[in-house]
Coordinates of C-alpha atoms and ligand atoms in Angstrom, one line a residue:
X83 CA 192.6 -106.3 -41.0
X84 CA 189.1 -105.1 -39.4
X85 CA 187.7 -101.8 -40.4
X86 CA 188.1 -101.0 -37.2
X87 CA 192.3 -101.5 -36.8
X88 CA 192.4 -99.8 -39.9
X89 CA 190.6 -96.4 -38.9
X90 CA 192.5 -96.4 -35.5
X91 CA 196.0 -97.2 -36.8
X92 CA 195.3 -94.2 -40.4
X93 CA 197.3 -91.9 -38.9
X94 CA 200.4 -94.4 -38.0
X95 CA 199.9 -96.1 -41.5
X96 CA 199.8 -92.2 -43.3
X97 CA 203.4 -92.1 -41.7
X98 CA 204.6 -95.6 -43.0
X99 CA 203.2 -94.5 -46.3
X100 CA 205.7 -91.6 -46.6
X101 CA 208.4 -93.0 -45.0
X102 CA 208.0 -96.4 -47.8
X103 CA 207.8 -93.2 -50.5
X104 CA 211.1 -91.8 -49.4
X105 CA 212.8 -95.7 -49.8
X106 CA 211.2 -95.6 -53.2
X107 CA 212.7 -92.1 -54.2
X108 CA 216.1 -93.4 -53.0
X109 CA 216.0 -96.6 -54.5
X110 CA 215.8 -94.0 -57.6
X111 CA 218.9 -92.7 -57.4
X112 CA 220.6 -96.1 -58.3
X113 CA 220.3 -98.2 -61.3
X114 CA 217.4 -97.4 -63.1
X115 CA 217.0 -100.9 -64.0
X116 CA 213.3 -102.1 -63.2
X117 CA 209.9 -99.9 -64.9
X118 CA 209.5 -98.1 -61.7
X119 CA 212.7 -97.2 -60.8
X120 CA 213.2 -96.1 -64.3
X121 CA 209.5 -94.2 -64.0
X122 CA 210.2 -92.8 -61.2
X123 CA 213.2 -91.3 -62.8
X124 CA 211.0 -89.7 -65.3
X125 CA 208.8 -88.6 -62.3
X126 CA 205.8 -91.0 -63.4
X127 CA 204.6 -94.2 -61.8
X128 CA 204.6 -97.8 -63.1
X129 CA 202.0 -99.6 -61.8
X130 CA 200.1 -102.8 -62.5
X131 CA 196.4 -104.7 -61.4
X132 CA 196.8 -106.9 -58.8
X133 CA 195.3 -109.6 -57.9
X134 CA 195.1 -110.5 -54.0
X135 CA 194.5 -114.2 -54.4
X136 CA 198.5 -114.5 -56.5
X137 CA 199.8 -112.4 -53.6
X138 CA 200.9 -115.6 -52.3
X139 CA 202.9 -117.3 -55.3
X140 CA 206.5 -116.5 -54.6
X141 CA 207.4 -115.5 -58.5
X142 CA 204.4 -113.3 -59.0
X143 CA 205.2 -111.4 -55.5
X144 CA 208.8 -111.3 -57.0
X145 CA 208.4 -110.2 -60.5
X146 CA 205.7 -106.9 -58.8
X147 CA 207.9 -106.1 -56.0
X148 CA 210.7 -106.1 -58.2
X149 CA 209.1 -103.9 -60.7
X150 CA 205.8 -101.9 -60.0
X151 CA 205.9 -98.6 -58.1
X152 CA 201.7 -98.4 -57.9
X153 CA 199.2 -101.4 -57.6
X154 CA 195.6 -101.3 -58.4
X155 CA 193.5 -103.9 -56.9
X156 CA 192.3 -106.0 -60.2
X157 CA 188.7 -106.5 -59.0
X158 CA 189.1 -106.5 -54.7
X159 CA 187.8 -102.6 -54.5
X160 CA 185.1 -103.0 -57.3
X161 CA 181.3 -103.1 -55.4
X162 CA 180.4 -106.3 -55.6
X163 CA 183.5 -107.3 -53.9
X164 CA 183.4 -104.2 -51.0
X165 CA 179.6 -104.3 -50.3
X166 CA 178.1 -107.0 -51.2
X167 CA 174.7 -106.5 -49.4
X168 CA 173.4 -102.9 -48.2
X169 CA 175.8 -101.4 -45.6
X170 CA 177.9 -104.2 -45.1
X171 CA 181.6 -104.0 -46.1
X172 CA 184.5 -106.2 -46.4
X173 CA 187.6 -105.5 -47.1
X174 CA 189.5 -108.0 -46.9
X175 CA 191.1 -108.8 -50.1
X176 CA 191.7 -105.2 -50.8
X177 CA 193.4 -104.6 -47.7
X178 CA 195.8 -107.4 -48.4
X179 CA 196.7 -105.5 -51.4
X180 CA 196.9 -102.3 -49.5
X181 CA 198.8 -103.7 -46.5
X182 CA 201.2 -105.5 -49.7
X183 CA 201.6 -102.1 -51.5
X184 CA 202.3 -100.1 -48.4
X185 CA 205.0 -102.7 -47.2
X186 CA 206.7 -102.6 -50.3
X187 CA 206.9 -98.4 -50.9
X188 CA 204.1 -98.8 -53.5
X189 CA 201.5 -95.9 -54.3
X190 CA 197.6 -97.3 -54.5
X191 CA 195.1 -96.3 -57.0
X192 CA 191.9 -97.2 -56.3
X193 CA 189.1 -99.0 -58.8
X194 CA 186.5 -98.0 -58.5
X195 CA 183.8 -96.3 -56.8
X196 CA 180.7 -95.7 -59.3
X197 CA 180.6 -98.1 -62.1
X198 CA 177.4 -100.0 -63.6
X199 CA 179.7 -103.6 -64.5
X200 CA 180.2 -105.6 -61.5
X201 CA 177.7 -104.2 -59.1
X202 CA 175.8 -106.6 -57.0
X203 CA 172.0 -107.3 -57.6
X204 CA 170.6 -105.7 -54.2
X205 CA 171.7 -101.7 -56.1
X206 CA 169.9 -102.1 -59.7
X207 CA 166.3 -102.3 -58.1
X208 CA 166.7 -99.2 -56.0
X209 CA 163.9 -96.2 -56.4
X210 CA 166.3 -92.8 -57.4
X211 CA 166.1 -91.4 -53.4
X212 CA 167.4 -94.4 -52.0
X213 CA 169.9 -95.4 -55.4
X214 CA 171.6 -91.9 -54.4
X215 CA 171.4 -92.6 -50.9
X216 CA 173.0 -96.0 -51.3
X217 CA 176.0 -94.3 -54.1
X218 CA 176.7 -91.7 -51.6
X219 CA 177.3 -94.4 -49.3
X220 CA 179.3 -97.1 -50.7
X221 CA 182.0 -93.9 -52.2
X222 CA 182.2 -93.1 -48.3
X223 CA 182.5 -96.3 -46.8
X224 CA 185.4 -97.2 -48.9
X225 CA 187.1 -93.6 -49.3
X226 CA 186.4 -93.6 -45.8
X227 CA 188.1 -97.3 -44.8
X228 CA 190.9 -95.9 -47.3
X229 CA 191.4 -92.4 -46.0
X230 CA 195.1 -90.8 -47.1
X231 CA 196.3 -94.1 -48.6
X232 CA 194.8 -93.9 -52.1
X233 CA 197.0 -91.7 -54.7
X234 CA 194.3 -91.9 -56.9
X235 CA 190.3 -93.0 -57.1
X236 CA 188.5 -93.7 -60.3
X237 CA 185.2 -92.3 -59.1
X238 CA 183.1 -92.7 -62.1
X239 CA 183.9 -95.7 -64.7
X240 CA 182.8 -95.9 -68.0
X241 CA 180.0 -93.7 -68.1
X242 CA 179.9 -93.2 -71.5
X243 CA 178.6 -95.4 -74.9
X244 CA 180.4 -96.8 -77.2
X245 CA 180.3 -96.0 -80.6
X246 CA 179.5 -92.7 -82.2
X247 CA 177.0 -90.6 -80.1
X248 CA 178.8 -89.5 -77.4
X249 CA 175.5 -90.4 -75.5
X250 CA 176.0 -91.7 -72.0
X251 CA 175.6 -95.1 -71.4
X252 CA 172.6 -96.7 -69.4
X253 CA 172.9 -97.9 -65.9
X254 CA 171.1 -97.7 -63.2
X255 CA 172.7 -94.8 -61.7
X256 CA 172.3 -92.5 -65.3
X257 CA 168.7 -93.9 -65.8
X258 CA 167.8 -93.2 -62.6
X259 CA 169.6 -90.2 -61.6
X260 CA 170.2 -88.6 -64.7
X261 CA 173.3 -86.5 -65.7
X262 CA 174.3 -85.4 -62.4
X263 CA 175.2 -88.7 -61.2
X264 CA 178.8 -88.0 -61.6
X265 CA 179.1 -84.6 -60.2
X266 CA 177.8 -85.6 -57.4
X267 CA 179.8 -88.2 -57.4
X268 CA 182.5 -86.5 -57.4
X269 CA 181.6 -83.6 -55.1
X270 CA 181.0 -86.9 -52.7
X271 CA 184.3 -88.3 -53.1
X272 CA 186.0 -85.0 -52.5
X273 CA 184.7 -84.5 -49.2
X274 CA 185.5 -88.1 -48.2
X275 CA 188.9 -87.9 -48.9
X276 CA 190.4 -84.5 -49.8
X277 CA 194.0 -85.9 -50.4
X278 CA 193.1 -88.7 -52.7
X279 CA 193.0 -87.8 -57.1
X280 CA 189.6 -88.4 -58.4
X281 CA 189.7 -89.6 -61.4
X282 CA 187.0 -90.6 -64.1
X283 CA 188.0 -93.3 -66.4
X284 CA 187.0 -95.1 -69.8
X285 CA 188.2 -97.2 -72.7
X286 CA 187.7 -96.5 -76.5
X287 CA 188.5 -92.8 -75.3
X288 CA 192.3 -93.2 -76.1
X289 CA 192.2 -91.4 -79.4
X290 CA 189.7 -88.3 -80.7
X291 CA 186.4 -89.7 -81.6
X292 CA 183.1 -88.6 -80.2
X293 CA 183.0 -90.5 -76.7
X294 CA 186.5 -89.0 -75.8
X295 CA 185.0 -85.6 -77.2
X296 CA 182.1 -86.4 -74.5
X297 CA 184.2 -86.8 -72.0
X298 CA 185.8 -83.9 -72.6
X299 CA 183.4 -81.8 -72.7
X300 CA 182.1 -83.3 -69.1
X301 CA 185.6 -82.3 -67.6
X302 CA 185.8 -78.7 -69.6
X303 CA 182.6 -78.5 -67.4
X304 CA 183.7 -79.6 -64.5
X305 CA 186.3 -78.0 -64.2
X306 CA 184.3 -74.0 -65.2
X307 CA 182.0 -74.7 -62.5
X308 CA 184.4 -75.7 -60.1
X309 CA 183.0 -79.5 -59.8
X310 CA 186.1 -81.4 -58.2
X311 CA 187.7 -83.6 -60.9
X312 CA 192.0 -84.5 -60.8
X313 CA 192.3 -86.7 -63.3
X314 CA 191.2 -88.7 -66.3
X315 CA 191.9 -92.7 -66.8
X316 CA 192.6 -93.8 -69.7
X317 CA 192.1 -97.7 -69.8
X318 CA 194.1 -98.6 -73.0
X319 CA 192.9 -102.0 -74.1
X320 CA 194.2 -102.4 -77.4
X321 CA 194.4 -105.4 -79.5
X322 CA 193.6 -105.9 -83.8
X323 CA 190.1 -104.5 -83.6
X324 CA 191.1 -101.4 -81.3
X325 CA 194.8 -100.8 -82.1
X326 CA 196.7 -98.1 -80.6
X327 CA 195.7 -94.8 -82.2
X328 CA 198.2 -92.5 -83.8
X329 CA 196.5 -89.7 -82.3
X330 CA 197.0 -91.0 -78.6
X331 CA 199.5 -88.3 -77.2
X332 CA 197.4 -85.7 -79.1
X333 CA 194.1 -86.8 -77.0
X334 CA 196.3 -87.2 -73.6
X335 CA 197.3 -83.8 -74.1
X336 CA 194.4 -81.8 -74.9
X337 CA 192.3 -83.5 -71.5
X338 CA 196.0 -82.1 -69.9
X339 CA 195.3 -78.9 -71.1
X340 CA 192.0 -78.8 -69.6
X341 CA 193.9 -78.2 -65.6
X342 CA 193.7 -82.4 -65.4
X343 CA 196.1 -84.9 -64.7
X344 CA 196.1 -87.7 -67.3
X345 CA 196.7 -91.5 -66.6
X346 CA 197.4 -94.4 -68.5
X347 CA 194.9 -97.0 -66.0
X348 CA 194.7 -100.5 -67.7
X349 CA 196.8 -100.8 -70.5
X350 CA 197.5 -103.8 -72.1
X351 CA 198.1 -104.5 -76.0
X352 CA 197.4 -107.9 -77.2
X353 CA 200.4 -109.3 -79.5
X354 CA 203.9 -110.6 -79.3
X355 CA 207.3 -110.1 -80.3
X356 CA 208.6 -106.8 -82.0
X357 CA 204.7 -105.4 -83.1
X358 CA 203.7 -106.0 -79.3
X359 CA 207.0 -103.6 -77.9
X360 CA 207.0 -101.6 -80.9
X361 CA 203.1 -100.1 -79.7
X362 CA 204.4 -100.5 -75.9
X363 CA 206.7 -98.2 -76.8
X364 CA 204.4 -96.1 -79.1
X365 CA 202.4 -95.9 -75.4
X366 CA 205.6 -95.2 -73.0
X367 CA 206.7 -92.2 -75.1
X368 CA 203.2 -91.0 -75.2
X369 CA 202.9 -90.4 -71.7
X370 CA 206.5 -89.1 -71.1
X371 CA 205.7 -86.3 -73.6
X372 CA 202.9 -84.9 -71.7
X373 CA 203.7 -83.4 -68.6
X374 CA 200.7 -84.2 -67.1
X375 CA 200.8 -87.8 -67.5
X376 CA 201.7 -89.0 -63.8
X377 CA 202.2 -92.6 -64.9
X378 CA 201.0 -95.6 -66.2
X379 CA 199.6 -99.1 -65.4
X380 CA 199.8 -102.5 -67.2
X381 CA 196.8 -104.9 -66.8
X382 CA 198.4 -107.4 -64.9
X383 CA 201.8 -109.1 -64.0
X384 CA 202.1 -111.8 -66.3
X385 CA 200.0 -112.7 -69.4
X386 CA 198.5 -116.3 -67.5
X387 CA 196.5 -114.1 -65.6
X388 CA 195.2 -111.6 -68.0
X389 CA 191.5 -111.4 -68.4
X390 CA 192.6 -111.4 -71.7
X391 CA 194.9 -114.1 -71.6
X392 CA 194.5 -115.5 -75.2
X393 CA 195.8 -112.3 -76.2
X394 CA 199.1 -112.5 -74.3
X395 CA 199.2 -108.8 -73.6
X396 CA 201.3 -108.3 -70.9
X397 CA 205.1 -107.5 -70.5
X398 CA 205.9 -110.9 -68.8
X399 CA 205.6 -114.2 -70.0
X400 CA 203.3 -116.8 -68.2
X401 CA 206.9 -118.2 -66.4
X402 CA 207.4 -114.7 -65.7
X403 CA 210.7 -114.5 -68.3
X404 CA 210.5 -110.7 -70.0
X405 CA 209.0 -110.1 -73.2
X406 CA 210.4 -107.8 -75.7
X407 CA 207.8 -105.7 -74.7
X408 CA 209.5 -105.4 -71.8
X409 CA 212.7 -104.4 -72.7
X410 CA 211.0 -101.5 -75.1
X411 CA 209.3 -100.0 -72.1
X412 CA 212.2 -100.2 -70.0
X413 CA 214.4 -98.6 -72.4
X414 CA 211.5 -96.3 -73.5
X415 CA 211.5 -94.9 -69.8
X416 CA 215.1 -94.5 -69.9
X417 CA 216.0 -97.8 -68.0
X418 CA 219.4 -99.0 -68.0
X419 CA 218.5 -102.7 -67.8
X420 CA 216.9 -104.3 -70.5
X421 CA 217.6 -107.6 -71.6
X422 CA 220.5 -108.4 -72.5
X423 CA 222.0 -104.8 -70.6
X424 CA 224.5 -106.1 -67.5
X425 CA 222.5 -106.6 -64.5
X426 CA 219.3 -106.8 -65.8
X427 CA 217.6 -108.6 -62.9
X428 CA 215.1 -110.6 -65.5
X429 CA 218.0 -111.6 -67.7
X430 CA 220.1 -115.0 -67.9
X431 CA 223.1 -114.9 -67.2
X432 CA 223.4 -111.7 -65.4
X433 CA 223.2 -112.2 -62.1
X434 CA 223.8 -116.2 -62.9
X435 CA 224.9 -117.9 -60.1
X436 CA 225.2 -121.3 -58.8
X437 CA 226.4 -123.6 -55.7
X438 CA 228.4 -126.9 -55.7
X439 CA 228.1 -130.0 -52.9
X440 CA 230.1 -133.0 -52.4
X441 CA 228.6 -136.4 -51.4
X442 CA 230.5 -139.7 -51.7
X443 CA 228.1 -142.0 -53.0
X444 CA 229.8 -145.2 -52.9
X445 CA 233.2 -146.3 -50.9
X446 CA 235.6 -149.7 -51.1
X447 CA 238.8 -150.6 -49.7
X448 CA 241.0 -148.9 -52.7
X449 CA 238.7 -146.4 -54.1
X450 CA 235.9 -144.4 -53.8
X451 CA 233.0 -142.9 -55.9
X452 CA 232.5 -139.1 -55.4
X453 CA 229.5 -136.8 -56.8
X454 CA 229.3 -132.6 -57.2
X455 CA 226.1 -131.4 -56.8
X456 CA 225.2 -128.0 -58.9
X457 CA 222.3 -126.0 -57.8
X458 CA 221.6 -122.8 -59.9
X459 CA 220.5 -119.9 -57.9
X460 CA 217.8 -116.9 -58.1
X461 CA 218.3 -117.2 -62.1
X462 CA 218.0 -119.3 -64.6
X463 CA 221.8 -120.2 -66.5
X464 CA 223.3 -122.0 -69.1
X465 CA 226.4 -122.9 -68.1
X466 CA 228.9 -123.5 -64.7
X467 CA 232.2 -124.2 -63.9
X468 CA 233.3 -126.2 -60.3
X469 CA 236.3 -127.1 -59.1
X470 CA 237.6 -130.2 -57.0
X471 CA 240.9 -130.0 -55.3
X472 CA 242.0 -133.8 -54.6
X473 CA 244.4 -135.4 -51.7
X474 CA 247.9 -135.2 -53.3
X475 CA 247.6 -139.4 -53.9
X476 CA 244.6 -139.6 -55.0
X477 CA 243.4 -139.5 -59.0
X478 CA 240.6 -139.8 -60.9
X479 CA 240.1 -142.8 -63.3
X480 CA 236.9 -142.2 -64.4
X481 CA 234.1 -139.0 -64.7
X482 CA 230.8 -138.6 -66.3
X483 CA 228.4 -135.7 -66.5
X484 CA 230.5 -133.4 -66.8
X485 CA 234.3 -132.3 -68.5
X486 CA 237.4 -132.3 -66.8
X487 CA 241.0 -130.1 -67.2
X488 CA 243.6 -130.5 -65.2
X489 CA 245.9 -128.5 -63.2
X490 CA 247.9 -130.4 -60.8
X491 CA 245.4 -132.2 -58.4
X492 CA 243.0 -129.5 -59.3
X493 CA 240.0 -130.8 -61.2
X494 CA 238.4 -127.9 -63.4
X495 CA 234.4 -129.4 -64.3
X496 CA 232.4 -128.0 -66.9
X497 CA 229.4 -128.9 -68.0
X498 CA 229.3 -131.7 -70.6
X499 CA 224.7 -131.6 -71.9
X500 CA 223.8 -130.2 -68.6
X501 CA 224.9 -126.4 -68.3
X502 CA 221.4 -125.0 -68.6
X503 CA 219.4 -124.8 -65.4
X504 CA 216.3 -123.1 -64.3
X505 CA 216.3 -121.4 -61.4
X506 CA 217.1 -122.8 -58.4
X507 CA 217.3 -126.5 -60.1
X508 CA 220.1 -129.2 -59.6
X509 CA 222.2 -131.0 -61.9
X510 CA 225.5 -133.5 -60.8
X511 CA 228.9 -134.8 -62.1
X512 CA 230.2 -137.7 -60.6
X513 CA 233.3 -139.2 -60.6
X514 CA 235.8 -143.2 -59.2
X515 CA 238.9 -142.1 -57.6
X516 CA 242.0 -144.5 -56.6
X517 CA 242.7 -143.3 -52.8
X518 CA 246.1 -144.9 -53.1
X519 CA 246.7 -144.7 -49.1
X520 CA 244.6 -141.2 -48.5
X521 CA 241.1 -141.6 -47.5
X522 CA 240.5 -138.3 -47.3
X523 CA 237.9 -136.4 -49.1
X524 CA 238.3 -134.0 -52.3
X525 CA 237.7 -129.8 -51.9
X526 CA 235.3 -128.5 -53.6
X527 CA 235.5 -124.7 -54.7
X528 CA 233.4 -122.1 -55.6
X529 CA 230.7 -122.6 -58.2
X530 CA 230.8 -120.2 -60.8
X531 CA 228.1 -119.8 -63.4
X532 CA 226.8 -117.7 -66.4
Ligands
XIL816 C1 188.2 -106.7 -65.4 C2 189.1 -107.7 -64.6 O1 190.4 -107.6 -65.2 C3 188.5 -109.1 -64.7 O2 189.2 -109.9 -63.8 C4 187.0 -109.0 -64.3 O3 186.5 -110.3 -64.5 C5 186.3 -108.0 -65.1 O4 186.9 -106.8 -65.0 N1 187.6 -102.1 -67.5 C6 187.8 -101.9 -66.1 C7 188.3 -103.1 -65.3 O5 187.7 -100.8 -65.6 O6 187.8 -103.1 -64.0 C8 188.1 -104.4 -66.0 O7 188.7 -105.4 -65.2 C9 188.5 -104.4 -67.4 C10 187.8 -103.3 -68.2

């Protein structure tokens, strides 16, 4: 979509964007059985990073429409990608994320305006005047593009060093500008769209330590001299070396009581198995005890496309089956369908079902050979049972794939090694039958499955 359709058609898409809001509040109302319906629930979001170029593969699309009530584009928004050379945008990628989000009820966060990583070569040589000039800019041309369809902008990322100064880190916009780089940021970003949160956002902030204390003291600023500031991302990238800290909820709170909303922006914990949901969890209850804390967001759909992939750090396995991290958030937002809980969507077995087809693959003068197709359907599952009603003459002599019982001239067929299907995957039984005098062909029933 050109700029152009886009700026003509933001007050028509403003309305689709609260009408797709009130389908998501509905859709509330019933089984709280996927991390957004269950969030919204709790009034929060669940959101994840998206990634415009898997928008197309038919189980990622599934497993985030199915389960994510807020998107934020992975790297689509980020400057290099939005303006690549001086005053020329495109937007592309991110509007197919937008346009994705909007048709499926989905709120938008957007990442982000003012960051040093990811910033293409023509900004870093810029004298201050023009740098400014050029920041001002690029936060208008996308907040404009974007006008009333963000919920949230991180306006500033990771403006502060690591370790223990609490200095702020160097980039061309803090060398060059100097401190007030992020107010005016801000003040900027405001103006270009008053509707939109603006956020500022970091990692290695998630506990107390001096850089979250920096940070802190920025917003406790901010917010005395009446510098516009909503929010505060907190990335959350944990693994061994930067596990969760015990004092997470503690930190999320105090920023809360500074008049901010708080925001769990890129979370992902790098692990498996019972540890892995046991911190998810530790993460899920954080933000649900803070009022403040409007949602959260995972890193990504499914581990195989984590930019920290080794790590498997996701709640969704690289076939997108659920991890038991999965289960621990759903059940930590108060989700009614984790595995193993009827109608999980995700689980096998719930939801299993399956169809049956009859070919006759081979025919002579007194007989015939017949063979039942089984296709599983949307899920995966591990067993099925068909039934083939025969002419009244007819019987079987012989049957193989599969395990008969008998009731009258109703065969009963279970599976004998091949009950477990994937999704959507065939398997078949076939079976000789004496026609004695009928030529016509078996019944088959419905296919039932588990
Ligand atoms: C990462 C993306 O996930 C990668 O695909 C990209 O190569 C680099 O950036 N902090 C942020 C995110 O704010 O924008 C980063 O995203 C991860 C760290």
């Amino acid at each position: 979509m050109s700029m152009i359709v886009r700026r003509l058609s933001r007050a028509a898409t403003a309305g689709l964007v609260a009408a797709a809001a009130l389908t998501a509040a509905a859709h509330s109302a019933e089984a709280a059985d996927t991390l957004g319906s269950a969030a919204v629930g709790q009034g929060r979001y669940f959101g994840t990073a998206v990634a415009a170029s898997h928008l197309g593969e038919s189980d990622y699309a599934a497993t985030l429409d199915r389960e994510f009530s807020s998107v934020t584009p992975e790297n689509e928004m980020k400057w290099d990608a939005t303006e690549p050379s001086r005053g020329s945008f495109t937007f592309t990628s991110a509007d197919r994320i937008v346009d994705h989000a909007q048709s499926q009820g989905m709120d938008v966060r957007g990442h982000t305006l003012v960051w040093h990583s990811q910033l293409p070569s023509w900004v870093s040589p810029l004298g201050a005047q023009d740098l400014r000039t050029a920041m001002n800019a690029h936060i208008n041309g996308l907040m404009g593009h974007y006008k009333g369809e963000i919920h949230s902008w991180d306006v500033v990322n990771e403006a502060f060093q690591d370790g223990g100064s609490g200095a702020r880190r160097s980039s061309p916009f803090q060398d060059k500008l100097g401190d007030g780089f992020i107010e005016e940021a801000f003040r900027t970003a405001r103006a270009a769209d008053p509707a939109a949160k603006l956020c500022y956002n970091d990692y290695n902030t998630d506990g107390v330590n001096a850089k979250s204390n920096a940070v802190y003291d920025m917003v406790k600023d901010f917010k005395s001299r009446g510098v516009p500031i909503d929010c505060v991302g907190f990335q959350s990238h944990f693994n061994s070396n930067s596990p969760v800290p015990s004092d997470y909820r503690h930190n999320l709170q105090r920023f809360a009581d500074l008049g901010v909303d708080v925001q769990i922006t890129e979370l992902d914990i790098e692990g498996s198995g019972s540890a892995q949901a046991a911190d998810y969890t530790k993460m899920v209850e954080a933000c649900l005890a803070v009022s403040r804390c409007t949602g959260m967001t995972v890193w990504g759909v499914t581990d195989k496309y984590s930019w920290r992939s080794g790590g498997t750090p996701l709640l969704f396995d690289g076939d997108y089956n659920e991890k038991p991290a999965y289960g621990a958030v759903l059940s930590a937002l108060g989700g009614s369908g984790g595995p193993g809980d009827p109608g999980d969507p995700g689980d096998p077995g719930d939801g299993a079902s399956c169809t049956a087809t009859y070919t006759r693959t081979a025919d002579w003068s007194s007989g015939y050979n017949g063979q039942v197709t089984i296709t599983a359907g949307a899920e995966p599952i591990s067993s099925w049972t068909a039934t083939v009603t025969l002419p009244a003459q007819q019987s079987v002599s012989s049957l193989w794939n599969g395990t008969p019982t008998w009731s009258g001239n109703v065969m009963t067929v279970r599976p004998s090694w091949n009950g477990t299907l994937a999704a959507g995957a065939s398997t078949s039984f076939g079976f000789t039958a004496a026609k004695n005098g009928s030529d016509a062909a078996p019944t088959v029933g419905t296919c039932t499955a588990s």
